Coordinates of C-alpha atoms in Angstrom, one line a residue:
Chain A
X1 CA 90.0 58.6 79.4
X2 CA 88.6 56.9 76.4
X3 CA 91.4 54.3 76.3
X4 CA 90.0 53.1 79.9
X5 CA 86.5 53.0 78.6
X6 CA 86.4 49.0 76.8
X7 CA 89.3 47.9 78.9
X8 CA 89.2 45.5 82.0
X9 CA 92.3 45.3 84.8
X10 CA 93.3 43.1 87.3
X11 CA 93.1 45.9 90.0
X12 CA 91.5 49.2 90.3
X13 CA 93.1 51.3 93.2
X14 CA 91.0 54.4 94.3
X15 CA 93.1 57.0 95.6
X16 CA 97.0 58.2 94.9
X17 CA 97.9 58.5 97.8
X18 CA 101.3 56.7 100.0
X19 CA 98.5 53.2 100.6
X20 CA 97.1 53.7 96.9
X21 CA 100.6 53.9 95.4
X22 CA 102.2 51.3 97.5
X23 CA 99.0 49.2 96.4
X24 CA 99.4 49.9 92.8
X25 CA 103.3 49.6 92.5
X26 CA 103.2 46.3 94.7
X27 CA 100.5 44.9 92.4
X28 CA 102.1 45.7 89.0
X29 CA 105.4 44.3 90.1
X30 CA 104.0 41.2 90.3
X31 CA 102.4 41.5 87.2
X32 CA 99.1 43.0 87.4
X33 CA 97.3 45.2 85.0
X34 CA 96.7 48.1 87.4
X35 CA 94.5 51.4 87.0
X36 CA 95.4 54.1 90.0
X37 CA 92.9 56.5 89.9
X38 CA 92.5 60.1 91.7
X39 CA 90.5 63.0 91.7
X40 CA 92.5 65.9 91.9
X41 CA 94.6 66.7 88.6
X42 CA 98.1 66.5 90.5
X43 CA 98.3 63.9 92.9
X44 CA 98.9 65.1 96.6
X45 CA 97.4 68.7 95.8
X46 CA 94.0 67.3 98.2
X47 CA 96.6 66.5 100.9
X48 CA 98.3 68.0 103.9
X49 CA 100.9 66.1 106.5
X50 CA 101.9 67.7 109.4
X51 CA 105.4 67.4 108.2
X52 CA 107.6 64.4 108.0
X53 CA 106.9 60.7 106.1
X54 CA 108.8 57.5 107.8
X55 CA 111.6 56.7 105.8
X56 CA 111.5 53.3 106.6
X57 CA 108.1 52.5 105.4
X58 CA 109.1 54.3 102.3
X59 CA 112.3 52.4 102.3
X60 CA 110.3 49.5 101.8
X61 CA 108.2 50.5 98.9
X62 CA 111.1 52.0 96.8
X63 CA 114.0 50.4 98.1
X64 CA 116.2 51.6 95.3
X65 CA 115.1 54.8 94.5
X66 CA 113.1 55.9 97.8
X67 CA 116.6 58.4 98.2
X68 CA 115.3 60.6 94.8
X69 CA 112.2 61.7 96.4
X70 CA 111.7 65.0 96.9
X71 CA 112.5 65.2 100.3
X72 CA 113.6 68.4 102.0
X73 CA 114.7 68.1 105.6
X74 CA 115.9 64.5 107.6
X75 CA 114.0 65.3 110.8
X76 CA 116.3 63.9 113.2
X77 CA 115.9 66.3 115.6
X78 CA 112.9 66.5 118.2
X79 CA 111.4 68.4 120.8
X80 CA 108.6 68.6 122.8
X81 CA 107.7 71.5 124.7
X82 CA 105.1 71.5 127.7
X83 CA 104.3 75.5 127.5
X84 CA 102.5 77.3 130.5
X85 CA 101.1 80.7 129.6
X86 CA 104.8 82.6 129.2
X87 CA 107.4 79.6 129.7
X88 CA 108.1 76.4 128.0
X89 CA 109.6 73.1 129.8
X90 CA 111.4 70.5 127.0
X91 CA 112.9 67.4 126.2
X92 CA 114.5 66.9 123.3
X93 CA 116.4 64.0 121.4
X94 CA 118.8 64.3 118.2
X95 CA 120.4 62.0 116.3
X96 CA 122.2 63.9 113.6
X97 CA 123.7 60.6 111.6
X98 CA 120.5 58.6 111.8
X99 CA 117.3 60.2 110.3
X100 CA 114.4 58.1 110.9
X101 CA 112.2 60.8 109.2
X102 CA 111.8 63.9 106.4
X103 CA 109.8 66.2 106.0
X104 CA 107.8 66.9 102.6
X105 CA 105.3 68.5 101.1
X106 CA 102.4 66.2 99.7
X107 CA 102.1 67.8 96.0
X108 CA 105.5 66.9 95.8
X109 CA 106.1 64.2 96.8
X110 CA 102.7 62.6 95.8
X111 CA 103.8 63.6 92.8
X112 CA 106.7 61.9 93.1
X113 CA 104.9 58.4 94.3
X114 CA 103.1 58.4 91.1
X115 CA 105.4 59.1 89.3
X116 CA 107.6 56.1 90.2
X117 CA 104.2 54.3 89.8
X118 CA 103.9 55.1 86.5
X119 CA 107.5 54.2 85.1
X120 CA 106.7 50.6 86.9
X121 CA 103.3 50.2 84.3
X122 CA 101.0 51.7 86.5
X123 CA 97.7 53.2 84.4
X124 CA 97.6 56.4 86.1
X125 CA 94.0 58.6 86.0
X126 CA 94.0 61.9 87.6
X127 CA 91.1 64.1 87.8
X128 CA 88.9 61.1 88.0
X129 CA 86.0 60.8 90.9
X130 CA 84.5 57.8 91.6
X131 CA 81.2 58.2 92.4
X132 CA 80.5 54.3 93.6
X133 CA 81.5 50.7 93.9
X134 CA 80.3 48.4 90.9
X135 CA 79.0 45.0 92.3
X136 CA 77.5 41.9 90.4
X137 CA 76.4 38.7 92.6
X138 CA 78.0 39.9 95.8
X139 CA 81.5 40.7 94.2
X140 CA 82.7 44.0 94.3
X141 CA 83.9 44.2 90.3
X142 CA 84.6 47.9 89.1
X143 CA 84.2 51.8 89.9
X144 CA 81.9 54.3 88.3
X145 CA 83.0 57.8 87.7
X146 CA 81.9 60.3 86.7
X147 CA 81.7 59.6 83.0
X148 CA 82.1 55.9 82.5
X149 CA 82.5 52.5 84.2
X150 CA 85.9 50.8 84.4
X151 CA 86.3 46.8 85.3
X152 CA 88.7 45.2 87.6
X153 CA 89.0 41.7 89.3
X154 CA 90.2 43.5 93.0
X155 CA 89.3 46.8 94.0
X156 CA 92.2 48.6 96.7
X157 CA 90.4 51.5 98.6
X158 CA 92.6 54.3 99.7
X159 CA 91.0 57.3 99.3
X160 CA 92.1 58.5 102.7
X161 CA 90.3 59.6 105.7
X162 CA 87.0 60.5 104.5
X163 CA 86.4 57.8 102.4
X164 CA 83.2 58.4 101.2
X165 CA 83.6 54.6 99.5
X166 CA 84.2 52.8 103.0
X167 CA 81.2 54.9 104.2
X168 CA 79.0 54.5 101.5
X169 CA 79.6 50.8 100.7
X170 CA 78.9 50.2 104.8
X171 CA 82.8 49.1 105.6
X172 CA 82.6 51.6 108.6
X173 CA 80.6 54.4 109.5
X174 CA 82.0 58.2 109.9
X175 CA 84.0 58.9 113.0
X176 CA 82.7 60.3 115.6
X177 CA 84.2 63.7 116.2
X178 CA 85.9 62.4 119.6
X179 CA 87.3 60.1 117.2
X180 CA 88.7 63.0 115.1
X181 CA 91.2 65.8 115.0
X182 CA 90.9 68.4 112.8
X183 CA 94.6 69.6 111.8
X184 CA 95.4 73.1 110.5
X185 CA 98.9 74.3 109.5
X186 CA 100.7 76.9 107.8
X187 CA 103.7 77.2 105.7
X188 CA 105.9 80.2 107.1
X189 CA 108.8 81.4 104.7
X190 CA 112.1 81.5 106.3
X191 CA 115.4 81.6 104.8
X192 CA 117.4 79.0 104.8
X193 CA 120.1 80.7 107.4
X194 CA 117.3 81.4 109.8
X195 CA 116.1 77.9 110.0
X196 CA 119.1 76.6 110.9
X197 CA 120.1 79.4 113.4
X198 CA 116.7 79.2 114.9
X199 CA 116.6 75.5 115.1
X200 CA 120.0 74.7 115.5
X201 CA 120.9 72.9 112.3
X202 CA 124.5 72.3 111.1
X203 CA 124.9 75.7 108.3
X204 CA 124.1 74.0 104.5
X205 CA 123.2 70.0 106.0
X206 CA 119.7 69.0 104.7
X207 CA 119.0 68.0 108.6
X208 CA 116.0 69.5 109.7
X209 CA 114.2 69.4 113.3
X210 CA 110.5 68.9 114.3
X211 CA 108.7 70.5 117.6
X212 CA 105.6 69.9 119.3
X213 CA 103.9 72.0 121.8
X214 CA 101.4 71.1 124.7
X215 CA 99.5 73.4 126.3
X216 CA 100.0 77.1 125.8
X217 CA 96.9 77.8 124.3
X218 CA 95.2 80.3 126.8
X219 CA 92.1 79.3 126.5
X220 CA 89.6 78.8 129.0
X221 CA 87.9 75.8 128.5
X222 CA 91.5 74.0 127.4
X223 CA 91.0 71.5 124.1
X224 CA 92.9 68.4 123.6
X225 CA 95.3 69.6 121.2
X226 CA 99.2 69.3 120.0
X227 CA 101.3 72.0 118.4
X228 CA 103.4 71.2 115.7
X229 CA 106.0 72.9 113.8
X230 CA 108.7 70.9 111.0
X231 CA 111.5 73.0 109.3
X232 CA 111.3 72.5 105.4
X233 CA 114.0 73.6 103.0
X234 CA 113.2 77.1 103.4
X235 CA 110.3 77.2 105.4
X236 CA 108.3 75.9 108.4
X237 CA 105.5 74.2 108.9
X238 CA 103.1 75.8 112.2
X239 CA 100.3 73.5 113.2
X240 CA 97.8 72.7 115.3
X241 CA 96.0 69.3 115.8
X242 CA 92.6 69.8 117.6
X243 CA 90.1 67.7 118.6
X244 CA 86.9 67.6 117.0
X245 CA 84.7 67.2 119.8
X246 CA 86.5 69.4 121.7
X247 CA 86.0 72.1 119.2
X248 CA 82.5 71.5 118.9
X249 CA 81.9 71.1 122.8
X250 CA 83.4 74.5 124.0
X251 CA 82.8 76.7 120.7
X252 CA 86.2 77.1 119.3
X253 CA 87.7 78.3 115.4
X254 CA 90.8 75.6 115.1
X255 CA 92.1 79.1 113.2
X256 CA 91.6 81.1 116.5
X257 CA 93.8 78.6 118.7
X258 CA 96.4 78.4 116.3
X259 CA 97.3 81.9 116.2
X260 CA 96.9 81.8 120.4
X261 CA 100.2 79.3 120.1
X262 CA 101.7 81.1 117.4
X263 CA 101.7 84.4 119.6
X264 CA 102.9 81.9 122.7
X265 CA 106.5 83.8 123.6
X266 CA 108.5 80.8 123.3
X267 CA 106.8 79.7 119.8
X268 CA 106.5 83.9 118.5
X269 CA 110.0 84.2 118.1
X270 CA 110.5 81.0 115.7
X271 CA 108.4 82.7 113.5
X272 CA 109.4 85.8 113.7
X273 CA 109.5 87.8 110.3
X274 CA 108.5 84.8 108.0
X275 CA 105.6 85.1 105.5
X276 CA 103.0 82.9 105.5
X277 CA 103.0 80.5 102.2
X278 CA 100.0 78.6 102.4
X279 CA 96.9 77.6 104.6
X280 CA 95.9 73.9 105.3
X281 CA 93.4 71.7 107.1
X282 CA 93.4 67.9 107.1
X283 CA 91.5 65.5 109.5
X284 CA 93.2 62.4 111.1
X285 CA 91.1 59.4 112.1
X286 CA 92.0 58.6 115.5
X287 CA 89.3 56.2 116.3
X288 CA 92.0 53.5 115.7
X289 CA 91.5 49.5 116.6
X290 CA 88.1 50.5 117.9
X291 CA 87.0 51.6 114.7
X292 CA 88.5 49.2 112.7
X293 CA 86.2 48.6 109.8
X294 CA 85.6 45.6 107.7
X295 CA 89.2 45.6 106.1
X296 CA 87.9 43.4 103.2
X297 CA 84.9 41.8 101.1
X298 CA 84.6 39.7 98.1
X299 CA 86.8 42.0 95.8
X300 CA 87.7 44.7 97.6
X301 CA 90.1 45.3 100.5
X302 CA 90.9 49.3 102.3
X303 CA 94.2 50.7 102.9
X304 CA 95.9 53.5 104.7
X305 CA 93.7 56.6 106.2
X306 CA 90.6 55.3 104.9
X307 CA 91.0 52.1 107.1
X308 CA 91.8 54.4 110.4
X309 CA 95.3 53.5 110.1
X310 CA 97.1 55.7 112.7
X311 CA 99.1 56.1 115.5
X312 CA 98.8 59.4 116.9
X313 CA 100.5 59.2 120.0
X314 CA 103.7 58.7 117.4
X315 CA 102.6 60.3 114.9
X316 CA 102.4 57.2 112.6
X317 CA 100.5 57.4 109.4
X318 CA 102.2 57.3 106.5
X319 CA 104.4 54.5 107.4
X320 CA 100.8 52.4 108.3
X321 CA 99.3 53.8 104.6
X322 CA 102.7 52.4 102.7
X323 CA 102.6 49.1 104.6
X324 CA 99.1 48.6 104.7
X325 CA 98.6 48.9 100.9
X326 CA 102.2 46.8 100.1
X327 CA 100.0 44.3 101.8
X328 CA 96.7 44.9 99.5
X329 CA 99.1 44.8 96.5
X330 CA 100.2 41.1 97.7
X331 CA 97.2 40.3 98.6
X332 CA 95.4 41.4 95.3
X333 CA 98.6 39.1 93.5
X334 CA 98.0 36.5 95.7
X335 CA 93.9 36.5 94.8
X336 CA 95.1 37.1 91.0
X337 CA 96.7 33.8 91.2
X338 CA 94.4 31.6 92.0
X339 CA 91.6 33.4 90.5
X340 CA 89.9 33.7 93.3
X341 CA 88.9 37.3 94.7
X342 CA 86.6 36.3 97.2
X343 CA 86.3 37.3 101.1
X344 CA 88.1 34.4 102.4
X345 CA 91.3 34.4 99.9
X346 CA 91.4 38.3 100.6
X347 CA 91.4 37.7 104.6
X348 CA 95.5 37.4 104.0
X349 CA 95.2 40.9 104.0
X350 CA 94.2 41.0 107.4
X351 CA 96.1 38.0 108.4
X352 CA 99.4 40.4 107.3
X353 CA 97.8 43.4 109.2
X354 CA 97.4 41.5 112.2
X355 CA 100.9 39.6 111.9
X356 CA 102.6 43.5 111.3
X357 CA 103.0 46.6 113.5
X358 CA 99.9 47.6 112.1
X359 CA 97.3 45.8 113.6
X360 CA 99.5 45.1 116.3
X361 CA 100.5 48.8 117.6
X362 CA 96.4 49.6 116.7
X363 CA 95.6 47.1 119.3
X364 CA 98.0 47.8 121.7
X365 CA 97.5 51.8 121.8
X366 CA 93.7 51.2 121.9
X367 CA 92.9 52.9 125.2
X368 CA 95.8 55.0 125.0
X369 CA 94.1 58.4 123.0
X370 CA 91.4 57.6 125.3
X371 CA 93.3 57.8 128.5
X372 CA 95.1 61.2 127.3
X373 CA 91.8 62.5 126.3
X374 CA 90.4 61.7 130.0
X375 CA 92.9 63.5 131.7
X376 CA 93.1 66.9 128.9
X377 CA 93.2 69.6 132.2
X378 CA 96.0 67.5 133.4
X379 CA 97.6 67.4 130.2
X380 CA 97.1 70.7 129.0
X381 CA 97.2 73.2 132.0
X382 CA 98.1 71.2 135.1
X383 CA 101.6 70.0 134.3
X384 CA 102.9 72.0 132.2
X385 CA 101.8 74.6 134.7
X386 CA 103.5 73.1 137.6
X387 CA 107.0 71.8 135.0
X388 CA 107.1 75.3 134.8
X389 CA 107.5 75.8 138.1
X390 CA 109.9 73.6 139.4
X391 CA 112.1 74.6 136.8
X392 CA 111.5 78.4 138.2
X393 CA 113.0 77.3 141.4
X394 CA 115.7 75.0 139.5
X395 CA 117.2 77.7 137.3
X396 CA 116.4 80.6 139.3
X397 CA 118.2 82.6 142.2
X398 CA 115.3 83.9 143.7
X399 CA 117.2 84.6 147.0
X400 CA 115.1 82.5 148.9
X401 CA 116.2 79.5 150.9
X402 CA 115.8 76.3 148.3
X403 CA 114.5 74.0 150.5
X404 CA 111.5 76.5 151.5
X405 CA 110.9 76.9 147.8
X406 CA 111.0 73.3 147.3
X407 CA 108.5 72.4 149.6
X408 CA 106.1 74.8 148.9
X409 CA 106.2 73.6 145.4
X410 CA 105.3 70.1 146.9
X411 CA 103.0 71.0 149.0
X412 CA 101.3 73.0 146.3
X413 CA 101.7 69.8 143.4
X414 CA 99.4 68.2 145.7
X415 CA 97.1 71.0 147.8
X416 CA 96.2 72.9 144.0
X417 CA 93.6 70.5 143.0
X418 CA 91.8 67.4 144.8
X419 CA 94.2 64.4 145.1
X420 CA 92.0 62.5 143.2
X421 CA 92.8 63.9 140.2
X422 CA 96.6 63.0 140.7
X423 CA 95.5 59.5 141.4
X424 CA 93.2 59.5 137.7
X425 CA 95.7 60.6 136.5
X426 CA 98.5 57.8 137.8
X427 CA 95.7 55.6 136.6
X428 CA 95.7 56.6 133.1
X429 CA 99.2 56.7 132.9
X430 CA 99.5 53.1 134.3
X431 CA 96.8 52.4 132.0
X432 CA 98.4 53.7 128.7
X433 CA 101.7 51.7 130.0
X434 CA 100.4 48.6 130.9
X435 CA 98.1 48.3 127.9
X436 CA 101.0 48.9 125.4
X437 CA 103.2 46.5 126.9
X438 CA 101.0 43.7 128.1
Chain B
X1 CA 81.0 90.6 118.2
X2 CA 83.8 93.0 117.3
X3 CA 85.8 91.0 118.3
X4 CA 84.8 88.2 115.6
X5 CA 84.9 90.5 113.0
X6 CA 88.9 91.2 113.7
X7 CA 89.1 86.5 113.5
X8 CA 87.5 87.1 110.3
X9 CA 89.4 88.7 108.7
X10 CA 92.6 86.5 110.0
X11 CA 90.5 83.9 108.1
X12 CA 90.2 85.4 104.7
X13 CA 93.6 86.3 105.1
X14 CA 94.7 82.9 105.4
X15 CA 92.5 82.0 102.5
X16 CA 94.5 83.9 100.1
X17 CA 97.3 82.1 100.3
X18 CA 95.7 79.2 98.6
X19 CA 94.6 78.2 95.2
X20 CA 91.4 77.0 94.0
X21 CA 89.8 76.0 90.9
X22 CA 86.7 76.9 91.8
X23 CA 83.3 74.5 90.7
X24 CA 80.4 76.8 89.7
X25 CA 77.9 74.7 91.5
X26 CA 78.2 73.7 95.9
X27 CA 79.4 70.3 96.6
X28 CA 78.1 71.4 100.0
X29 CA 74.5 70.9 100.8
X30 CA 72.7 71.9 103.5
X31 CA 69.2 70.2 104.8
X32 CA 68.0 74.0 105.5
X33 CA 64.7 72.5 107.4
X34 CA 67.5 70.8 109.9
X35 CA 69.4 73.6 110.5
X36 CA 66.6 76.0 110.8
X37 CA 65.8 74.3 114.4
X38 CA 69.6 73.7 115.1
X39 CA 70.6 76.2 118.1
X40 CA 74.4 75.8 118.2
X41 CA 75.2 76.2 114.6
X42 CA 78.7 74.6 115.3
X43 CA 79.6 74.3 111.5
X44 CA 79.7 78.2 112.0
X45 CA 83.0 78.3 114.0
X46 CA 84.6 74.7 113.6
X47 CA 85.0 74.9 109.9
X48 CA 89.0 76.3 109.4
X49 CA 87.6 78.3 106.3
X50 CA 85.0 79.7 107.6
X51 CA 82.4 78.0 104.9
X52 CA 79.7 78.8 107.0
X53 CA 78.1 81.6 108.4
X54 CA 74.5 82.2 109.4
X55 CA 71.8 84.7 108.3
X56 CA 69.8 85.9 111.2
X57 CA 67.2 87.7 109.2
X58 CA 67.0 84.5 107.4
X59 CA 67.3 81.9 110.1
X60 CA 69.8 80.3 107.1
X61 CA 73.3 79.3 107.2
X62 CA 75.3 80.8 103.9
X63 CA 77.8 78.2 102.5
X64 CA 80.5 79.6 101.0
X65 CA 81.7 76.4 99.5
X66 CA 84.2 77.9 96.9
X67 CA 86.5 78.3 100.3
X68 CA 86.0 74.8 101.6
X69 CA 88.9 73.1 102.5
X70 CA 87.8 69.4 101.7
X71 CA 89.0 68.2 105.2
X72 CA 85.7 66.8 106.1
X73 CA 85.4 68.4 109.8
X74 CA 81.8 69.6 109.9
X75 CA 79.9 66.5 107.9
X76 CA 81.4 64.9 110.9
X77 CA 80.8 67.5 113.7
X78 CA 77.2 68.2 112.5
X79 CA 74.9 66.4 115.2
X80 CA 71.8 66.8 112.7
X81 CA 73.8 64.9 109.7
X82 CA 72.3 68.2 108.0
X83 CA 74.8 68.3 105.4
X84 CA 75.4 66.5 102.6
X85 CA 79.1 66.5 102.2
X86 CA 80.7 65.2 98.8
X87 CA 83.7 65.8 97.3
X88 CA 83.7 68.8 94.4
X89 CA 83.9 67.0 90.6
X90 CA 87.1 65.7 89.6
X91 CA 89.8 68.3 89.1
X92 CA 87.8 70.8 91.3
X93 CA 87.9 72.5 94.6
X94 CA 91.5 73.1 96.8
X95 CA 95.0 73.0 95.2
X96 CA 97.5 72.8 98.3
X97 CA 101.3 73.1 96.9
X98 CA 102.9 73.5 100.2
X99 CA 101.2 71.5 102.8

């Protein structure tokens, strides 16, 4: 560390993650003397992802070499399961010649991201905490760890979802826990023959297929949550997103629930004889264009989770981190020019957030999570409840005229629960729709 | 709460799996006079590892921070804003490999 002690750079990124590394490798390509620094000793070893990272954003960051990451399964096959208490209704989409997605695991691949940083004259710190923000006349001008103070002109937050910075510094308060969901996965040891039996993979491809679950959770007072599961090389990935406020309101373990799905009969047998690998808990900021916070200040711009920068209803994240700090990195470069890192030359950060998919999609899905969240009962036990139904009568011979079964199920769909609630819920669906596309 | 007992364990269990390098002092702290008055003790069942349990003799909550996951959940879920929730020093705490 002592090397870093007299020096000064041109930009200090705080966290080595997909926005810190994008930041950092964006701002040393154009020439910047760049310092990425990050707490743990191995980047990625702090970090947990459901599964898969978006090729494309990655595409973009490493467009030559993006192909040697450490990836282990194109995720080109998904499906979604609405599970009642013993049954499970799905769609399902696969494009076997047209991966969009891979799955990883962070240590990895982090790994990997700074390791491609580094080759490209990236400084690189690891096991380095920054405690606080350096700032002289209104400038945000350095970080102070634990043992020393380091210099820069621009400082590049991305020290994920947390981000005791942001907080600290007053770019945004915490999340509120509606804001929140707690994620907790395991990694399940399969063989590589049982992966792709089990999940239908071509025998020796690196395809790999991803699954979420709603509903199936027996539980009384139903949470708003989402099962997960991603196929690795030889393993899977079981998760469960819950939450926070929903935890908190009816009194549940996120550990309890996820062993409720994994004993679900349809999601049991997936797992059936593998050994589990590792535990894992992450949160994901959720809050979204509502709780945007101040993206920038005289010499210091946020990236990635720390920003809120997620779309949960697709699972976007680390396509949003790798964009969003690409864009700090030009931005920095573009400040560095002129040699001027105030507010108002950093704002074409935000200018480029708001001109992308970023801030774009953020605004767009703003009431969405909301909506979803309002209607959980209908979400989580309703439908899938009454999916699992019709497809009783549809698949079944149960030696009873058709259209008597038919009708009944009708005439239940709308006598089980006050119509009311089917007209909320047209509502938020018309709501989510119409807000996305208007 | 026999029943709790048999979760436990499921916990700890899960716990094993991963690796630590463990600080020797908590980068969890509690305002005890806060949670002494707190009735629904939520970091007690929404924390994934199980950091926190309470003391009934004591009226305390036991932090058991070498198993803490880092993800944040109950500095957030706390309605008090009783704990003071930092990251362990540089090169400490959780060591995912597979996740």
């Amino acid at each position: 560390m002592e090397e870093f002690q007299t020096q000064r750079f041109d930009v200090i990124v705080v966290g080595a993650g997909p926005a810190g590394v994008a930041a950092a490798v964006t701002s040393a390509r154009g020439g910047a003397k760049v310092l990425l620094v990050e707490r743990s000793e191995i980047a990625g070893t702090k970090n947990m992802i459901g599964g898969a990272v978006f090729l494309s954003a990655l595409k973009e960051v490493f467009p030559d070499n993006w192909h040697q990451a450490p990836l282990e399964r194109y995720i080109n096959k998904h499906t979604w399961s609405l599970l009642s208490d013993n049954s499970s209704v799905d769609v399902s989409c696969d494009f076997p010649l047209k991966p969009k997605s891979a799955s990883i695991f962070r240590s990895k691949f982090d790994s990997w991201l700074v390791s491609q940083a580094k080759k490209e004259g990236v400084y690189f710190a690891p096991s380095t905490l920054v405690k606080r923000l350096i700032k002289k006349n209104g400038y945000y001008c350095g970080i102070e760890t634990e043992l020393e103070r380091i210099e820069a002109k621009v400082i590049i937050i991305a020290d994920g979802v947390n981000s005791l910075l942001a907080c600290q510094h007053g770019f945004r308060y915490d999340y509120d826990a509606k804001d929140t969901v707690l994620s907790i996965k395991e990694t399940v040891k399969l063989s590589k023959e049982i992966i792709e039996e089990r999940f239908n993979i071509t025998k020796g491809s690196n395809n790999g297929a991803a699954r979420n679950f709603l509903g199936g959770l027996k539980s009384e007072n139903t949470p708003f949550a989402l099962g997960f599961m991603y196929t690795y090389s030889d393993s899977v990935s079981i998760g469960l997103g819950v939450n926070l406020e929903d935890l908190r309101r009816y009194a549940l373990n996120p550990s309890d629930l996820l062993e409720k799905l994994k004993e679900h009969p349809v999601v049991a047998p997936l797992l059936q004889g593998g050994e589990m690998l590792e535990y894992s808990a992450h949160l994901i900021p959720e809050g979204g264009f509502k709780k945007l916070p101040k993206l920038c200040e005289n010499g210091v711009m946020i990236a990635g989770d720390a920003a809120g920068f997620v779309n949960a209803i697709h699972f976007e994240g680390t396509n949003f981190a790798f964009i969003s700090g690409k864009f700090a990195g030009e931005t920095a470069l573009a400040a560095l020019k002129i040699n001027d890192c105030s507010k108002r030359t950093l704002k074409l950060y935000e200018k480029k957030l708001k001109q992308s998919f970023i801030l774009k999609d953020l605004k767009s899905y703003k009431d969405v999570m909301e909506n979803l969240y309002s209607r959980t009962n209908s979400l989580m036990n309703y439908y899938p409840k009454k999916a699992a139904e019709f497809f009783e009568i549809f698949s079944g011979a149960n030696c009873i005229s058709k259209r008597d079964e038919f009708r009944n199920f009708i005439v239940n769909f709308i006598k089980d629960r006050s119509i009311r609630e089917l007209f909320k819920d047209l509502a938020a669906f018309i709501s989510s729709i119409f807000g996305v596309l208007k | 709460m026999s029943s709790d007992e048999v979760k436990k364990k499921t916990i700890e269990d899960k716990l094993t799996t991963i690796k630590y390098n463990c600080d020797s002092e908590s980068h969890l702290v509690l305002d005890a006079q806060l949670c002494k008055n707190c009735e629904s003790r939520c970091c007690t069942y929404i924390c994934p590892a199980k950091v926190y349990t309470y003391d009934e003799n004591q009226n305390t909550i036991n932090v058991d921070y070498e198993n803490c996951l880092e993800c944040g959940a109950c500095k957030i879920a706390c309605p008090y804003g009783a704990i003071d929730w930092k990251y362990p020093k540089a090169g400490h705490g959780v060591i995912y490999k597979q996740s």
